[in-house]
Amino acid sequence: MGKYKSQDTISAKEGRFFLDGIEMFNAVKLELTIEKNKVEIKRLGVRMTGHKTTGLSGSGTVTEFHATSNVGLLMQKYKDTGEDVYLDGIATIDDKASGRGVERIALTGINFDSLTIINMDSESDDVIKDEIPFTIEDFNYINLLNSL
């Protein structure tokens, strides 16, 4: 590992998000968290509780300007037919000012959890933004140049 340079810090604005090959131009924020599932290991004669990792779970939120009803239509499809939709996505970070290069993360099995269908407010001068939580089945870094 080389010496850290301040200019290699990545700007949060240099990201793009694609769902099933279509760029979400109206997305303004994407967060994904991978959590370890752990069980507690308690042993006689040991005062500290140990922990054993037994798996992983992925969940996140995409925030977008309300410009389409695409996610609402996915929810309606499940409501009307019982067929749930799982999508694949690519999150790309490409800050040209950073020396890190392009970072791509493939997300598979994206399934939206909830959606606000109507969000009107006569007292607001802001535009409508939707925060859409989701879970994923898997993730993989693609073409990562600076790996461990």
Short mmCIF file of C-alpha atoms in Angstrom, two decimals:
data_model
loop_
_atom_site.label_atom_id
_atom_site.label_comp_id
_atom_site.label_asym_id
_atom_site.label_seq_id
_atom_site.Cartn_x
_atom_site.Cartn_y
_atom_site.Cartn_z
CA MET A 1 0.00 0.00 0.00
CA GLY A 2 1.32 3.38 -1.00
CA LYS A 3 1.24 6.68 0.80
CA TYR A 4 -2.19 8.31 1.03
CA LYS A 5 -2.60 11.51 -0.98
CA SER A 6 -5.34 14.04 -0.24
CA GLN A 7 -6.19 14.42 -3.93
CA ASP A 8 -7.04 10.70 -4.08
CA THR A 9 -10.07 11.30 -1.84
CA ILE A 10 -13.13 10.54 -3.93
CA SER A 11 -15.83 13.15 -4.51
CA ALA A 12 -19.28 11.82 -3.60
CA LYS A 13 -20.74 13.59 -6.65
CA GLU A 14 -18.78 11.51 -9.17
CA GLY A 15 -21.03 8.46 -9.03
CA ARG A 16 -23.49 6.89 -11.45
CA PHE A 17 -26.05 4.17 -10.85
CA PHE A 18 -27.47 1.79 -13.45
CA LEU A 19 -30.46 -0.52 -12.89
CA ASP A 20 -30.77 -3.34 -15.41
CA GLY A 21 -28.52 -1.36 -17.76
CA ILE A 22 -30.48 1.91 -17.55
CA GLU A 23 -28.83 4.88 -15.85
CA MET A 24 -30.86 6.48 -13.07
CA PHE A 25 -30.29 10.11 -14.07
CA ASN A 26 -32.69 11.26 -11.39
CA ALA A 27 -30.79 9.54 -8.54
CA VAL A 28 -29.18 11.97 -6.13
CA LYS A 29 -27.86 9.60 -3.48
CA LEU A 30 -27.05 5.90 -3.18
CA GLU A 31 -26.06 4.13 0.01
CA LEU A 32 -25.42 0.43 0.48
CA THR A 33 -24.41 -1.25 3.73
CA ILE A 34 -23.14 -4.79 4.11
CA GLU A 35 -23.59 -6.15 7.62
CA LYS A 36 -22.15 -9.28 9.14
CA ASN A 37 -24.63 -11.65 10.77
CA LYS A 38 -23.04 -12.81 14.03
CA VAL A 39 -23.92 -15.13 16.85
CA GLU A 40 -22.65 -14.67 20.37
CA ILE A 41 -20.25 -17.26 21.70
CA LYS A 42 -20.30 -17.47 25.51
CA ARG A 43 -17.85 -19.78 27.24
CA LEU A 44 -17.27 -20.87 30.79
CA GLY A 45 -14.36 -19.10 32.43
CA VAL A 46 -14.28 -16.30 29.85
CA ARG A 47 -15.78 -12.93 30.80
CA MET A 48 -15.86 -11.50 27.29
CA THR A 49 -18.49 -12.65 24.83
CA GLY A 50 -17.03 -13.90 21.57
CA HIS A 51 -18.64 -13.49 18.18
CA LYS A 52 -18.81 -15.82 15.19
CA THR A 53 -19.69 -14.47 11.76
CA THR A 54 -22.29 -16.67 10.11
CA GLY A 55 -23.19 -14.68 7.00
CA LEU A 56 -23.79 -11.29 5.41
CA SER A 57 -26.78 -9.10 4.67
CA GLY A 58 -26.96 -6.16 2.29
CA SER A 59 -29.38 -3.24 2.38
CA GLY A 60 -29.43 0.32 1.20
CA THR A 61 -31.35 3.36 0.06
CA VAL A 62 -31.51 5.17 -3.25
CA THR A 63 -32.77 8.75 -3.16
CA GLU A 64 -34.12 10.10 -6.41
CA PHE A 65 -36.02 13.06 -7.74
CA HIS A 66 -39.58 11.95 -8.40
CA ALA A 67 -39.44 12.08 -12.19
CA THR A 68 -40.88 8.66 -13.06
CA SER A 69 -43.23 6.10 -11.54
CA ASN A 70 -40.99 3.14 -12.40
CA VAL A 71 -40.57 1.80 -8.86
CA GLY A 72 -44.26 2.37 -8.16
CA LEU A 73 -45.08 0.28 -11.22
CA LEU A 74 -42.86 -2.51 -9.86
CA MET A 75 -44.80 -2.37 -6.59
CA GLN A 76 -48.08 -2.43 -8.51
CA LYS A 77 -46.89 -5.45 -10.50
CA TYR A 78 -46.34 -7.36 -7.27
CA LYS A 79 -49.71 -6.18 -5.90
CA ASP A 80 -51.59 -7.21 -9.02
CA THR A 81 -49.80 -10.43 -9.98
CA GLY A 82 -47.80 -11.61 -6.95
CA GLU A 83 -44.66 -11.55 -9.12
CA ASP A 84 -41.85 -9.79 -7.26
CA VAL A 85 -39.12 -8.12 -9.29
CA TYR A 86 -35.40 -8.45 -8.58
CA LEU A 87 -33.07 -6.16 -10.52
CA ASP A 88 -29.34 -6.03 -11.10
CA GLY A 89 -27.33 -2.84 -10.91
CA ILE A 90 -23.91 -1.26 -11.30
CA ALA A 91 -22.67 1.56 -9.09
CA THR A 92 -19.75 3.43 -10.65
CA ILE A 93 -17.47 5.95 -8.98
CA ASP A 94 -15.16 7.78 -11.38
CA ASP A 95 -13.54 10.90 -9.94
CA LYS A 96 -11.08 12.02 -12.64
CA ALA A 97 -9.29 14.27 -10.12
CA SER A 98 -8.48 11.24 -7.97
CA GLY A 99 -5.67 8.86 -8.83
CA ARG A 100 -7.71 5.83 -7.81
CA GLY A 101 -9.29 5.14 -11.16
CA VAL A 102 -12.77 3.82 -11.76
CA GLU A 103 -14.48 1.74 -9.09
CA ARG A 104 -17.44 -0.42 -10.12
CA ILE A 105 -19.60 -2.50 -7.86
CA ALA A 106 -22.11 -4.97 -9.28
CA LEU A 107 -25.27 -5.43 -7.23
CA THR A 108 -27.47 -8.45 -7.87
CA GLY A 109 -30.93 -9.27 -6.61
CA ILE A 110 -31.95 -5.69 -5.82
CA ASN A 111 -35.43 -5.78 -4.32
CA PHE A 112 -37.22 -2.60 -3.24
CA ASP A 113 -38.76 -2.66 0.26
CA SER A 114 -41.11 0.31 0.34
CA LEU A 115 -42.10 3.42 -1.57
CA THR A 116 -44.06 6.55 -0.79
CA ILE A 117 -46.64 6.63 -3.58
CA ILE A 118 -47.89 10.18 -2.96
CA ASN A 119 -45.78 12.99 -1.47
CA MET A 120 -47.40 16.42 -1.85
CA ASP A 121 -46.83 19.49 0.30
CA SER A 122 -48.34 22.90 -0.48
CA GLU A 123 -46.01 24.60 2.01
CA SER A 124 -42.81 23.40 0.37
CA ASP A 125 -40.88 25.12 -2.40
CA ASP A 126 -38.77 22.01 -2.87
CA VAL A 127 -39.08 19.28 -5.49
CA ILE A 128 -40.28 15.79 -4.60
CA LYS A 129 -37.57 13.31 -3.64
CA ASP A 130 -38.21 9.63 -2.99
CA GLU A 131 -36.10 7.64 -0.54
CA ILE A 132 -36.42 4.01 -1.57
CA PRO A 133 -34.97 1.32 0.72
CA PHE A 134 -33.87 -1.97 -0.81
CA THR A 135 -32.06 -5.21 -0.10
CA ILE A 136 -29.57 -7.05 -2.28
CA GLU A 137 -28.66 -10.69 -2.74
CA ASP A 138 -24.98 -10.18 -3.67
CA PHE A 139 -22.29 -7.63 -4.53
CA ASN A 140 -18.95 -7.82 -6.33
CA TYR A 141 -16.22 -5.29 -7.03
CA ILE A 142 -15.39 -5.19 -10.75
CA ASN A 143 -12.00 -4.17 -12.18
CA LEU A 144 -10.77 -2.68 -8.92
CA LEU A 145 -7.22 -1.43 -9.48
CA ASN A 146 -6.19 -0.73 -5.90
CA SER A 147 -7.07 -3.95 -4.11
CA LEU A 148 -5.60 -5.45 -0.95
#
